[in-house]
Coordinates of C-alpha atoms in Angstrom, one line a residue:
M1 CA -20.9 36.8 152.3
K2 CA -20.5 34.7 149.2
K3 CA -19.7 31.6 151.2
L4 CA -22.7 32.2 153.4
A5 CA -25.0 32.4 150.3
Y6 CA -23.4 29.2 149.0
F7 CA -23.8 27.3 152.3
T8 CA -27.4 28.6 152.6
A9 CA -28.1 27.3 149.1
L10 CA -26.4 24.0 150.0
I11 CA -28.6 23.6 153.1
L12 CA -31.7 24.6 151.2
F13 CA -30.9 22.0 148.5
Y14 CA -30.5 19.2 151.0
F15 CA -33.7 20.3 152.8
I16 CA -35.7 20.4 149.6
A17 CA -34.2 17.0 148.5
A18 CA -35.2 15.4 151.8
V19 CA -38.8 16.8 151.7
L20 CA -39.2 15.8 148.0
L21 CA -37.9 12.3 148.7
F22 CA -40.3 12.0 151.7
V23 CA -43.3 13.2 149.6
F24 CA -42.3 10.9 146.6
L25 CA -42.0 7.9 148.9
F26 CA -45.1 8.5 150.9
S27 CA -47.2 9.3 147.8
I28 CA -46.4 5.8 146.5
L29 CA -47.2 4.4 150.0
S30 CA -50.6 6.3 150.0
F31 CA -51.5 4.5 146.8
L32 CA -50.6 1.2 148.5
E33 CA -52.8 2.2 151.4
L34 CA -55.7 2.9 149.1
K35 CA -55.3 -0.4 147.2
F36 CA -54.4 -2.8 150.1
G37 CA -55.8 -1.0 153.1
I38 CA -52.4 -1.0 154.9
Q39 CA -52.2 1.7 157.6
I40 CA -49.1 3.8 156.9
P41 CA -47.9 6.6 159.2
F42 CA -48.1 10.2 157.8
V43 CA -50.6 9.0 155.1
E44 CA -54.3 9.4 155.1
V45 CA -56.7 8.4 152.4
V46 CA -59.9 10.5 152.2
E47 CA -62.4 10.1 149.4
N48 CA -60.0 8.4 147.1
R49 CA -57.3 11.1 147.5
G50 CA -54.2 10.6 149.4
K51 CA -52.9 13.2 151.9
V52 CA -49.3 13.1 153.0
H53 CA -48.4 14.9 156.2
V54 CA -44.8 16.1 156.3
P55 CA -43.7 16.2 159.9
F56 CA -41.7 19.1 161.4
I57 CA -42.8 21.6 158.9
G58 CA -46.5 21.0 159.0
L59 CA -46.9 20.6 155.2
N60 CA -49.9 18.6 153.9
I61 CA -49.8 17.5 150.3
N62 CA -52.8 16.1 148.5
V63 CA -51.9 13.2 146.2
P64 CA -54.1 12.6 143.3
F65 CA -54.5 8.9 142.2
N66 CA -54.5 9.7 138.4
Y67 CA -52.1 11.2 135.9
G68 CA -51.8 14.2 138.1
V69 CA -49.4 12.4 140.3
L70 CA -47.0 12.1 137.4
I71 CA -47.2 15.9 136.9
M72 CA -46.5 16.3 140.6
W73 CA -43.5 14.0 140.5
S74 CA -42.2 15.7 137.3
V75 CA -42.5 19.2 139.0
M76 CA -40.8 17.8 142.1
S77 CA -38.0 16.4 140.0
Y78 CA -37.6 19.7 138.2
Y79 CA -37.2 21.6 141.4
Y80 CA -34.8 19.0 142.8
I81 CA -32.6 19.6 139.7
Y82 CA -33.3 23.4 139.9
F83 CA -32.0 23.7 143.5
Y84 CA -29.0 21.6 142.7
A85 CA -28.2 23.9 139.8
F86 CA -28.8 26.9 142.0
K87 CA -26.2 25.5 144.5
E88 CA -23.8 25.0 141.7
F89 CA -24.5 28.5 140.3
L90 CA -23.6 30.0 143.7
K91 CA -20.5 27.8 143.8
V92 CA -19.2 29.9 140.9
F93 CA -18.8 32.9 143.1
I94 CA -16.7 31.3 145.8
E95 CA -14.1 29.7 143.4
K96 CA -10.7 31.3 142.9
K97 CA -11.1 31.5 139.1
V98 CA -14.5 32.7 137.9
F99 CA -13.7 33.0 134.2
E100 CA -13.5 29.3 133.4
S101 CA -15.5 27.1 131.0
K102 CA -16.9 25.1 133.9
S103 CA -18.4 28.2 135.5
L104 CA -19.9 29.3 132.2
K105 CA -21.5 25.8 131.7
R106 CA -23.0 25.9 135.3
M107 CA -24.5 29.3 134.6
R108 CA -25.8 28.3 131.2
F109 CA -27.4 25.2 132.7
F110 CA -29.1 27.3 135.4
M111 CA -30.3 29.8 132.8
I112 CA -31.8 27.0 130.7
L113 CA -33.5 25.5 133.7
N114 CA -35.1 28.9 134.3
L115 CA -36.5 29.0 130.8
L116 CA -38.1 25.5 131.0
P117 CA -41.2 26.7 132.8
I118 CA -42.2 28.6 129.7
I119 CA -42.8 25.3 128.0
Y120 CA -44.9 24.2 131.0
I121 CA -47.1 27.2 131.0
I122 CA -47.6 27.1 127.2
A123 CA -48.7 23.4 127.5
F124 CA -50.8 24.2 130.5
S125 CA -52.6 27.1 128.6
V126 CA -53.1 25.1 125.4
S127 CA -54.6 22.2 127.4
F128 CA -57.1 24.6 129.0
L129 CA -57.9 26.2 125.6
V130 CA -58.4 22.8 124.0
R131 CA -60.8 21.7 126.7
G132 CA -62.7 25.0 126.4
I133 CA -61.7 26.3 129.9
P134 CA -60.9 30.0 130.0
V135 CA -57.3 30.7 131.0
R136 CA -56.9 32.8 134.2
L137 CA -53.8 34.5 135.3
E138 CA -52.9 32.9 138.6
D139 CA -49.9 31.9 140.6
D140 CA -48.5 29.6 137.9
Y141 CA -48.0 32.6 135.5
F142 CA -46.2 34.6 138.2
I143 CA -43.8 31.8 138.9
V144 CA -43.0 31.5 135.2
F145 CA -42.5 35.2 135.0
A146 CA -40.1 35.1 138.0
H147 CA -38.1 32.3 136.3
V148 CA -37.9 34.3 133.0
V149 CA -36.6 37.4 134.9
I150 CA -34.0 35.2 136.7
A151 CA -33.0 33.7 133.3
F152 CA -32.6 37.2 131.8
L153 CA -30.4 38.4 134.7
I154 CA -28.3 35.2 134.4
Y155 CA -28.0 35.8 130.7
L156 CA -26.6 39.3 131.4
Y157 CA -24.2 38.0 134.0
L158 CA -23.2 35.1 131.6
D159 CA -22.4 37.6 128.9
V160 CA -20.1 39.6 131.3
L161 CA -18.4 36.3 132.3
K162 CA -17.8 35.4 128.6
K163 CA -16.2 38.8 128.0
G164 CA -14.2 38.5 131.1
K165 CA -13.0 35.1 130.0
Y166 CA -12.0 36.5 126.7
V167 CA -10.0 39.3 128.4
Q168 CA -8.3 36.9 130.7
E169 CA -7.3 34.6 127.8
E170 CA -5.8 37.7 126.0
N171 CA -3.9 38.7 129.2
D172 CA -2.6 35.2 129.6
L173 CA -1.1 35.4 126.1
T174 CA 0.5 38.8 126.7
I175 CA 4.2 38.7 127.3

């Protein structure tokens, strides 16, 4: 079952990486279509907004032609790294030795990645407050809450692994 979870995460990582690479590439190409009028497959420019059609999964992504595209690319990069770390996190469970420093580093990295959306949501809320727009609780806050819960659970498991590593080191020194 552990190997199935790892291989599912591996497939998910490569699928997400392929989709994000496709969207990244075609969002750049949509800008080129807007500026130079070149017809590019899977790209449509409507009212100065690009629309990328991802084949096979039926996903349509609106591409803004302003600073919003940088935010989109940074979020895509974050989730690329996130799913890579998730794959590495699950790899911990299929290794022969769980109580190693490498496993602890993988888990700590995944925990930190789950805490990063807090910074995003604080900046997002502050930018709304500065512009005088009321902050509404929407999907963004739920996603951040889910990341915080995952980080908390990983922290608990990380603590158990640290104690297990300590016990293993003591047992290795016992004659």
